[in-house]
PDB file of C-alpha atoms in Angstrom:
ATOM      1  CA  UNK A   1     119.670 285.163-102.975  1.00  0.00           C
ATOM      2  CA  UNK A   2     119.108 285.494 -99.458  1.00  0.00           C
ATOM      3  CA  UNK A   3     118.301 283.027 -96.755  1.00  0.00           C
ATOM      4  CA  UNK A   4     117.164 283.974 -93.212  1.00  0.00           C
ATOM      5  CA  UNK A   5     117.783 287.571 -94.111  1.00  0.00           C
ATOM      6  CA  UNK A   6     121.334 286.487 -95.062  1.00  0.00           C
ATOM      7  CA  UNK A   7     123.418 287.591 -98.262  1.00  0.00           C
ATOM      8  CA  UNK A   8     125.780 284.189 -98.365  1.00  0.00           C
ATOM      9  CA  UNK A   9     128.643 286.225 -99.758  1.00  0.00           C
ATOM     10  CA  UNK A  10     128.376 288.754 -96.783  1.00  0.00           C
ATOM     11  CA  UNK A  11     127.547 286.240 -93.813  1.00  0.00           C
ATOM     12  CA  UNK A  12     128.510 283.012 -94.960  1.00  0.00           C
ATOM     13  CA  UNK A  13     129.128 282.398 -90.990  1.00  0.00           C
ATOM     14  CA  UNK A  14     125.528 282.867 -90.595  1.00  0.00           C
ATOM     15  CA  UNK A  15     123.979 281.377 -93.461  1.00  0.00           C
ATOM     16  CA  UNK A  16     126.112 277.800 -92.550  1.00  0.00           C
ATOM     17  CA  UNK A  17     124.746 278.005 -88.853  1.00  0.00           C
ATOM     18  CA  UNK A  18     120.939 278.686 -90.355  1.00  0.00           C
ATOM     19  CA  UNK A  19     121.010 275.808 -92.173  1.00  0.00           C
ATOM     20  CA  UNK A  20     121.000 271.784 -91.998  1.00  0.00           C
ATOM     21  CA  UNK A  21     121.083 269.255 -94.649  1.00  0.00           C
ATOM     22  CA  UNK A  22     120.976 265.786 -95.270  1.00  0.00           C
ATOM     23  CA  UNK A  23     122.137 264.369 -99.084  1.00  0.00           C
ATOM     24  CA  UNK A  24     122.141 260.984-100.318  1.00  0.00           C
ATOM     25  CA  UNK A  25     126.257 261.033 -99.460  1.00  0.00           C
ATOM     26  CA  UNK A  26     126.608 260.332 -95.445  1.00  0.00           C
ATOM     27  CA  UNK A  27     129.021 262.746 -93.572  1.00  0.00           C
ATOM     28  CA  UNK A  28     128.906 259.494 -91.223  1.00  0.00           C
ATOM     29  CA  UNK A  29     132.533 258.278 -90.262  1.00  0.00           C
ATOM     30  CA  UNK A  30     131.747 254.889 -90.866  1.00  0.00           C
ATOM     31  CA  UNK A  31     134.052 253.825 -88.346  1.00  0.00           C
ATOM     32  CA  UNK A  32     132.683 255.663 -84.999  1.00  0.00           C
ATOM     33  CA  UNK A  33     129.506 255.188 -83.831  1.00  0.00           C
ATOM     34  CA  UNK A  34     126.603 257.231 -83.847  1.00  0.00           C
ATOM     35  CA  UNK A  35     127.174 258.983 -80.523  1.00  0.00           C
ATOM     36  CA  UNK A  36     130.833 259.641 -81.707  1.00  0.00           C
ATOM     37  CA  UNK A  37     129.773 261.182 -85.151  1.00  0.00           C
ATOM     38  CA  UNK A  38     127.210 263.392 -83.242  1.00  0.00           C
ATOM     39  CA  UNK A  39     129.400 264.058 -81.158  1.00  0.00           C
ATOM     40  CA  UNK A  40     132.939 265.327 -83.493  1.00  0.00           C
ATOM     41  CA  UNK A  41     129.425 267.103 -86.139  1.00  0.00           C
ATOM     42  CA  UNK A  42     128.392 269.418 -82.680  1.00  0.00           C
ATOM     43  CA  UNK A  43     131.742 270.683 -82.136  1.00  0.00           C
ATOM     44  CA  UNK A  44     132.081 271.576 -85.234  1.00  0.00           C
ATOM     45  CA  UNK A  45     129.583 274.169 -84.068  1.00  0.00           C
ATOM     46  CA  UNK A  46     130.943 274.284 -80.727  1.00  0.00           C
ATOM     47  CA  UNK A  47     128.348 272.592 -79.156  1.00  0.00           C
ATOM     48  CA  UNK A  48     130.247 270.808 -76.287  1.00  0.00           C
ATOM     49  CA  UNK A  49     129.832 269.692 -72.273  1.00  0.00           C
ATOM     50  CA  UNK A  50     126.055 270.021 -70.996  1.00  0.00           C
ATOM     51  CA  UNK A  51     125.164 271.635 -74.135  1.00  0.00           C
ATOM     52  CA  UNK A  52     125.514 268.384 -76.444  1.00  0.00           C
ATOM     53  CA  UNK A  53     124.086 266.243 -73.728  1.00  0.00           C
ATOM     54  CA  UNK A  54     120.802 268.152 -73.789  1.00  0.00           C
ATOM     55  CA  UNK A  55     120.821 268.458 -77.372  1.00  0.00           C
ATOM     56  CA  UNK A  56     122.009 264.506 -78.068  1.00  0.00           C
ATOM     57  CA  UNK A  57     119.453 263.967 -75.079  1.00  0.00           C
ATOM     58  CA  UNK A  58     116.530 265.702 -77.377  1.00  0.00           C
ATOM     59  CA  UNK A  59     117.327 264.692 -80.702  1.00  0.00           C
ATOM     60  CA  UNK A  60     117.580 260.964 -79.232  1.00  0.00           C
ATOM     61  CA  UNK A  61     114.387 260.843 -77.720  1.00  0.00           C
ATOM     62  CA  UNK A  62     113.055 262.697 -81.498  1.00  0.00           C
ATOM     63  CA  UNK A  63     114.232 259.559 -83.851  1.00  0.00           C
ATOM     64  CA  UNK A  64     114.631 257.479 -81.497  1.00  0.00           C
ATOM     65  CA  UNK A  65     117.902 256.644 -81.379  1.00  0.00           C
ATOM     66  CA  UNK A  66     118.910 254.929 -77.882  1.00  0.00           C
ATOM     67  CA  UNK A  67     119.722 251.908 -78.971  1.00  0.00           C
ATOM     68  CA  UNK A  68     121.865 252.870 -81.972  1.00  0.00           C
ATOM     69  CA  UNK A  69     124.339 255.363 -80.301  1.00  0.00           C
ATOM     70  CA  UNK A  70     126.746 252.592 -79.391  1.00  0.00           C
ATOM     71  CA  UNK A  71     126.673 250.750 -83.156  1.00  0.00           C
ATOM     72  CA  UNK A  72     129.331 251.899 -85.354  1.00  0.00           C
ATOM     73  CA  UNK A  73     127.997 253.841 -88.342  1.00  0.00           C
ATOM     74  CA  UNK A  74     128.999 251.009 -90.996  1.00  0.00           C
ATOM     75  CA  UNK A  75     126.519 248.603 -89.359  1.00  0.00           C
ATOM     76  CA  UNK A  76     123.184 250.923 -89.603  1.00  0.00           C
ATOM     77  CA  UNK A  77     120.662 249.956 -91.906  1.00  0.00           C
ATOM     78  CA  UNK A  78     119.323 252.609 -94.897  1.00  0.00           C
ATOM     79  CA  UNK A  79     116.551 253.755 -92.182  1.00  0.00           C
ATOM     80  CA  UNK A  80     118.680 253.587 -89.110  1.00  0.00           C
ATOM     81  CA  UNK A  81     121.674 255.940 -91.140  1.00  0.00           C
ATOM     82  CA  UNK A  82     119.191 258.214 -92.795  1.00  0.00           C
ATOM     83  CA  UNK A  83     117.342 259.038 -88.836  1.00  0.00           C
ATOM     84  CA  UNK A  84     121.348 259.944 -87.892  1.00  0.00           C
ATOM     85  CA  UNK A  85     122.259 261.646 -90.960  1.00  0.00           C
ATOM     86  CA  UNK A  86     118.433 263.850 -89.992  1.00  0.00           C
ATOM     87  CA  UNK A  87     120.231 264.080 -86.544  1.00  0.00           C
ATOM     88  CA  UNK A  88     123.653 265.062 -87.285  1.00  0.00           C
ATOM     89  CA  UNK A  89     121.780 267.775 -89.449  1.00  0.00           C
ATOM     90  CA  UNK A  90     119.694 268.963 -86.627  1.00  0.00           C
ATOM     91  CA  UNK A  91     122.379 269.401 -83.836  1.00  0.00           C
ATOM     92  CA  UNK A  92     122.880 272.767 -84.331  1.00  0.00           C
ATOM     93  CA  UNK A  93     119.621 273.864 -84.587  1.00  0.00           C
ATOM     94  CA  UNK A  94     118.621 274.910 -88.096  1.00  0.00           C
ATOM     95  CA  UNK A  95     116.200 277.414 -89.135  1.00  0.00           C
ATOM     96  CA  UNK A  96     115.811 275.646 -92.499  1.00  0.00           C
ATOM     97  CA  UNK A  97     116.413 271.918 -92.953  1.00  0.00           C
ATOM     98  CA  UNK A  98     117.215 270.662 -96.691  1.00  0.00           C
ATOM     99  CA  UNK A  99     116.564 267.049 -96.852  1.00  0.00           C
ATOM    100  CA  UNK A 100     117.074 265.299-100.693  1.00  0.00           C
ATOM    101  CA  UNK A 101     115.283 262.438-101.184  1.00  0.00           C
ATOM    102  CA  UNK A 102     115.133 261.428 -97.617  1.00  0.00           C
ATOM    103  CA  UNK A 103     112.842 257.855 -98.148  1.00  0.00           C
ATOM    104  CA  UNK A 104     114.615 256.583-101.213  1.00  0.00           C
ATOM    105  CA  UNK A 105     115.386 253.427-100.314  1.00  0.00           C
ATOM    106  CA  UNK A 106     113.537 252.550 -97.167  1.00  0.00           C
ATOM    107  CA  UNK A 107     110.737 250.255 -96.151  1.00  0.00           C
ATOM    108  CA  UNK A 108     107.047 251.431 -95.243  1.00  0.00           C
ATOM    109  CA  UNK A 109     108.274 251.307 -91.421  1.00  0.00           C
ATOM    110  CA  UNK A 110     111.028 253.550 -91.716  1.00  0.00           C
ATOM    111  CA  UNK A 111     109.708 255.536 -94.161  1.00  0.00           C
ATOM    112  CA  UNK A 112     106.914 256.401 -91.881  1.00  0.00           C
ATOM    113  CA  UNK A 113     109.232 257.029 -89.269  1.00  0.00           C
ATOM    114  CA  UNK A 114     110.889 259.512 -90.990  1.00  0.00           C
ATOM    115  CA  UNK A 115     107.755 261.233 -92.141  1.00  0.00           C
ATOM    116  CA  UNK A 116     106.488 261.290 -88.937  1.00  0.00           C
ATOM    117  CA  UNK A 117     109.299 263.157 -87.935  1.00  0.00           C
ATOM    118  CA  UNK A 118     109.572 265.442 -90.496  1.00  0.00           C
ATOM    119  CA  UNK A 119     106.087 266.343 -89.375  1.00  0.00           C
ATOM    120  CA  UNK A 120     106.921 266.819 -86.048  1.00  0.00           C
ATOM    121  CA  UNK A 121     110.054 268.938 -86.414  1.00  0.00           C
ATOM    122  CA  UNK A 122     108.142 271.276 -89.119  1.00  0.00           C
ATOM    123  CA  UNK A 123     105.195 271.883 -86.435  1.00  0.00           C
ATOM    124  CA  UNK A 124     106.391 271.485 -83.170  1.00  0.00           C
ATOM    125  CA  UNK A 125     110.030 272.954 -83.351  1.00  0.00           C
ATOM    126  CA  UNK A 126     109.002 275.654 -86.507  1.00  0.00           C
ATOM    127  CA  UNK A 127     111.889 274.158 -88.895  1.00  0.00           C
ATOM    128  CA  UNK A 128     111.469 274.698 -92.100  1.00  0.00           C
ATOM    129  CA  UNK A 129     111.828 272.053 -94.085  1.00  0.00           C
ATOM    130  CA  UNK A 130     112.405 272.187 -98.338  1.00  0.00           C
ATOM    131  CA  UNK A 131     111.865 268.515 -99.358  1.00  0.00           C
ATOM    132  CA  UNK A 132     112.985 267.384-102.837  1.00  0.00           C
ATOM    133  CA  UNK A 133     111.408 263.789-104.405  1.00  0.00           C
ATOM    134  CA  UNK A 134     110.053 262.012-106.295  1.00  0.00           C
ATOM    135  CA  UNK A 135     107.900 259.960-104.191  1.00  0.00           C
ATOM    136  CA  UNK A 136     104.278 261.077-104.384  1.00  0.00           C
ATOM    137  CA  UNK A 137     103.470 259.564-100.925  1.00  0.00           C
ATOM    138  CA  UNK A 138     106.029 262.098 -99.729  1.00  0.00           C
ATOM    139  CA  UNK A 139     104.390 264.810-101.082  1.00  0.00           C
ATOM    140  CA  UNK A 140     100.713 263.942 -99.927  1.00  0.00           C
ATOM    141  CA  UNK A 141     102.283 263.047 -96.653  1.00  0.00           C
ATOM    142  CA  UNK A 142     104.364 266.542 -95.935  1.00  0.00           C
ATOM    143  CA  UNK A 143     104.129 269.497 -98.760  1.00  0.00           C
ATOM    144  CA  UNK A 144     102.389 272.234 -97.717  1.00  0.00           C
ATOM    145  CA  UNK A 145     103.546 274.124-100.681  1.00  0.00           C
ATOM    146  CA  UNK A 146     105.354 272.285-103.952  1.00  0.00           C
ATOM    147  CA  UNK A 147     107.340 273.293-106.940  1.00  0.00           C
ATOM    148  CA  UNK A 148     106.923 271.570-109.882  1.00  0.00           C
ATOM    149  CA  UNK A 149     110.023 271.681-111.684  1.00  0.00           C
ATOM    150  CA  UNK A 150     111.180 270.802-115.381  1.00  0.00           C
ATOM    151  CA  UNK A 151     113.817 271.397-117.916  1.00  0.00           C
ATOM    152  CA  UNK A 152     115.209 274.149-115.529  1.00  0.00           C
ATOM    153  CA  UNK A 153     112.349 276.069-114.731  1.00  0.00           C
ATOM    154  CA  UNK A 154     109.762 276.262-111.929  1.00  0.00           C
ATOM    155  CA  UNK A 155     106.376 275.261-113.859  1.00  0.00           C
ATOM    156  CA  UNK A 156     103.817 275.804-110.804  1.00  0.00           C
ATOM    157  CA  UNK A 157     104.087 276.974-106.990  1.00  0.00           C
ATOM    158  CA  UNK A 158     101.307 276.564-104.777  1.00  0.00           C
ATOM    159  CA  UNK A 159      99.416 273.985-102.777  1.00  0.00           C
ATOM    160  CA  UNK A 160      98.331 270.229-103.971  1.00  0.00           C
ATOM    161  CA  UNK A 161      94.631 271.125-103.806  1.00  0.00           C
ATOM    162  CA  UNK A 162      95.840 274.394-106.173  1.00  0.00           C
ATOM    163  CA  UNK A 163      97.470 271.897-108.539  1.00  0.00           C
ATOM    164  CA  UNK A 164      94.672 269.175-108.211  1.00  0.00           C
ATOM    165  CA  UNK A 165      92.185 272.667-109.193  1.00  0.00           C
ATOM    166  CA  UNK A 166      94.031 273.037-112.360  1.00  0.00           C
ATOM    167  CA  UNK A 167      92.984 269.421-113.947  1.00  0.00           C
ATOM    168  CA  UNK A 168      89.314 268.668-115.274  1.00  0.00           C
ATOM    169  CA  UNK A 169      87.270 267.972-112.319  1.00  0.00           C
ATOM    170  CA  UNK A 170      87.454 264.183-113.169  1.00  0.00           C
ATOM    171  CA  UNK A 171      86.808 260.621-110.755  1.00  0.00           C
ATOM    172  CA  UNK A 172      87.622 257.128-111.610  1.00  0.00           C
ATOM    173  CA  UNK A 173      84.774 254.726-111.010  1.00  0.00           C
ATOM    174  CA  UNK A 174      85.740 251.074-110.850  1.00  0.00           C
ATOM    175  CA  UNK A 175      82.121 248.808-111.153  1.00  0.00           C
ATOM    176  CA  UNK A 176      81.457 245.208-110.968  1.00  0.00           C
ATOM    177  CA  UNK A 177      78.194 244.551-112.388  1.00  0.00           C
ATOM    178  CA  UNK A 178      75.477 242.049-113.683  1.00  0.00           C
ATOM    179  CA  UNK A 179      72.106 241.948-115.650  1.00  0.00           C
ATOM    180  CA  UNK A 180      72.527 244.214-117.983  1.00  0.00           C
ATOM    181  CA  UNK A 181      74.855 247.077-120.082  1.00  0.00           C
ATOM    182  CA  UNK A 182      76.389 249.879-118.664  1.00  0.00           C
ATOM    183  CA  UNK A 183      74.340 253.277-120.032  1.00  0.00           C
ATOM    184  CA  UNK A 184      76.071 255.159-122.482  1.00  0.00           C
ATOM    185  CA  UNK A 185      76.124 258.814-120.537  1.00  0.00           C
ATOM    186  CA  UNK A 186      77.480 262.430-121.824  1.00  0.00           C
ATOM    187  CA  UNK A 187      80.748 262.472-119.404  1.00  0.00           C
ATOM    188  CA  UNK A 188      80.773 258.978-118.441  1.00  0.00           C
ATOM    189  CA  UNK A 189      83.491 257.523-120.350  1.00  0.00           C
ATOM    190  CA  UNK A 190      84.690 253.640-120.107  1.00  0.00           C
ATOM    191  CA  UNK A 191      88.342 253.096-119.479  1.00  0.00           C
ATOM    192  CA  UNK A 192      87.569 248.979-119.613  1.00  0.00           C
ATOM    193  CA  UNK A 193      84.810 246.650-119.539  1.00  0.00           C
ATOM    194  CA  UNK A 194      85.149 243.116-119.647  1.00  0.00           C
ATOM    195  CA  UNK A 195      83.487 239.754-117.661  1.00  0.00           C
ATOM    196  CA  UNK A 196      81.398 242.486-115.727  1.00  0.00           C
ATOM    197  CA  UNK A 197      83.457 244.697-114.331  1.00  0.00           C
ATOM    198  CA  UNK A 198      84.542 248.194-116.065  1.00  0.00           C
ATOM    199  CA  UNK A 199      86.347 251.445-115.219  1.00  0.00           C
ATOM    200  CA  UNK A 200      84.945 254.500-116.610  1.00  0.00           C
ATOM    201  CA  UNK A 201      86.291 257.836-116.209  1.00  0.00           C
ATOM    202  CA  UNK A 202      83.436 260.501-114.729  1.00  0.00           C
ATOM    203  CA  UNK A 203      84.095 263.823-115.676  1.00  0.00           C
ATOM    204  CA  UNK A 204      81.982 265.548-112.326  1.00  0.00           C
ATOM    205  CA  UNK A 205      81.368 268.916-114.358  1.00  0.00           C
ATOM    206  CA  UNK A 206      78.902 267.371-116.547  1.00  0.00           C
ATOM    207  CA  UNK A 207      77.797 264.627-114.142  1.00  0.00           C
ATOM    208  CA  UNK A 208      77.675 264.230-110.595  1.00  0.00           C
ATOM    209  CA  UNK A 209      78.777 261.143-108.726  1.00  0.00           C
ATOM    210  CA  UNK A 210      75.632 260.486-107.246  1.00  0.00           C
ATOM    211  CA  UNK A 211      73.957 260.895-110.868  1.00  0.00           C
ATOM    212  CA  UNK A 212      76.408 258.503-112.603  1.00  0.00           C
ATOM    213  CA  UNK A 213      75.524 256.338-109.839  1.00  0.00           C
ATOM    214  CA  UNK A 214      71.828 256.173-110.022  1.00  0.00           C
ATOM    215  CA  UNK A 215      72.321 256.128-113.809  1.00  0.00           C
ATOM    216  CA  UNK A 216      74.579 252.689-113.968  1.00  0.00           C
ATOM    217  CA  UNK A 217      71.933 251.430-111.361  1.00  0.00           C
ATOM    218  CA  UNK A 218      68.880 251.804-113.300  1.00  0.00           C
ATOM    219  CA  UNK A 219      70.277 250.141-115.677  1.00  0.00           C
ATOM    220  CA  UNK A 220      72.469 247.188-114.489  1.00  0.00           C
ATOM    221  CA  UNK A 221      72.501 245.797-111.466  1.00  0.00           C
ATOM    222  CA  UNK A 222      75.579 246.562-109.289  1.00  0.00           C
ATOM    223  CA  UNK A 223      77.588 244.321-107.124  1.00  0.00           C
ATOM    224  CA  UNK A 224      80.527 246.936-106.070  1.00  0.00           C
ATOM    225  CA  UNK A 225      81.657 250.166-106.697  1.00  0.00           C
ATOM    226  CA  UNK A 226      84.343 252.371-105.994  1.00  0.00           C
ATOM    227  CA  UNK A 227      85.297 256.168-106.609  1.00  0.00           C
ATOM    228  CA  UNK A 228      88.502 257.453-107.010  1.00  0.00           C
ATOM    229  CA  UNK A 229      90.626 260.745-107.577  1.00  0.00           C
ATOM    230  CA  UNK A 230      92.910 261.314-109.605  1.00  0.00           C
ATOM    231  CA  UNK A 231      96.330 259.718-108.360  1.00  0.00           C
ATOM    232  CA  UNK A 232      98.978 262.330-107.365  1.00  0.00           C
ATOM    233  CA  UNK A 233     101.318 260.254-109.733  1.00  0.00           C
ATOM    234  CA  UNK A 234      98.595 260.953-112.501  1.00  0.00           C
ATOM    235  CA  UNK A 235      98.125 264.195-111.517  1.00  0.00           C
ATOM    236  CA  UNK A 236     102.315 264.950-111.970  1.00  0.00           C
ATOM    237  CA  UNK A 237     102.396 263.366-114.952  1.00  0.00           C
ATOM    238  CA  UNK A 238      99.434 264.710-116.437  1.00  0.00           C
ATOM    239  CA  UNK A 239     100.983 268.316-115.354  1.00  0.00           C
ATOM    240  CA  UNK A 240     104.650 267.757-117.200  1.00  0.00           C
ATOM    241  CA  UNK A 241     102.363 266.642-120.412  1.00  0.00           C
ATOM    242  CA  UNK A 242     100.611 269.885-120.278  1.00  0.00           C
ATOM    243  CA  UNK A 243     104.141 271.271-120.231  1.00  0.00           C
ATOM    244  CA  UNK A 244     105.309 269.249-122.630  1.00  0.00           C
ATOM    245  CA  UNK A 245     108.163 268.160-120.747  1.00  0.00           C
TER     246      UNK A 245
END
């Protein structure tokens, strides 16, 4: 393996200062506070004098942390610790960020937060960043690329719309309806159908949406309709089926 043009057994020196990483274990000292834990992580690194000030100033400003640099570690709440665990990872700064799991836990606010800066530090400072989850709103949100992994072994590698290619070109269509019967169309298949409203399953190969929609209209009248894709958790789990995982 080699990292950043690295061979870890020949440059571990190298390799540690190419890399940052945040796991679900803090390397908080729950008894300092923020600044203080920044501060005793940089010099590991010896990152000292003007040099953390600039840096603390940045990184500050990044996740905004002002008003938590003063609280002792112990007192931060799950989104507050994980945006100074992404900072005490960041200090030196990384080529390659590993982050595991990084919104487990939080609330929509923080976890936007957090993918916000993700975001930012991928495009604006060229990190790269190797996420690992299992929240799907995580991977819409951030992958560019994504490895699908089971039993052991990588299963695919490439984009979402690659991975979204490889299922039947399929849409959800949720109808509420009066008047009348829903028509009974080659690759328009209902899901459900009960007190007038139904879910069928359009498989867009056979039928397009704007033909399945002009067919359920001739027929029945329609009050509302929606179209959907398939859901990325669908789309996973579909995925480790074909597998057979």
């Amino acid at each position: 393996v080699r990292v950043c043009g690295a061979d870890p057994d020949e440059a571990p020196e190298q390799l540690r200062r190419s890399l940052g990483v945040v796991f679900q274990s803090s390397v908080l000292d729950q008894v300092l506070s923020v600044q203080e834990n920044l501060r005793s992580r940089a010099a590991l690194y010896g990152i000292r004098g003007t040099a953390f000030s600039r840096r603390l100033a940045e990184l500050t400003d990044l996740l905004e942390l002002g008003e938590l640099l003063r609280t002792p570690a112990r007192q931060l709440s799950l989104g507050q610790r994980m945006r100074c665990e992404i900072a005490a990872a960041l200090l030196h700064e990384p080529k390659i960020l590993f982050l595991d799991e990084p919104t487990i836990g939080l609330d929509a606010v923080s976890k936007a937060a957090v993918r916000g800066f993700i975001r930012t530090c991928n495009k604006e400072r060229g990190t790269t960043v190797i996420l690992t989850t299992h929240d799907m709103q995580d991977i819409e949100a951030l992958a560019e690329r994504i490895l699908l992994i089971g039993r052991g072994r990588i299963l695919l590698d490439g984009t979402l719309d690659e991975l979204k290619r490889r299922r039947p070109a399929q849409r959800r269509l949720t109808v509420a309806y009066g008047g009348g019967a829903l028509p009974v169309v080659e690759g328009l298949t209902p899901l459900r159908d009960a007190d007038g409203h139904a879910e069928l399953l359009l498989d867009t190969d056979l039928l397009s949406v704007s033909e399945a929609v002009a067919r359920i209209s001739a027929q029945t009248e329609v009050k509302d309709l929606s179209v959907s894709g398939e859901s990325i958790e669908e789309l996973v789990v579909s995925l480790y089926r074909e597998y057979r995982i």
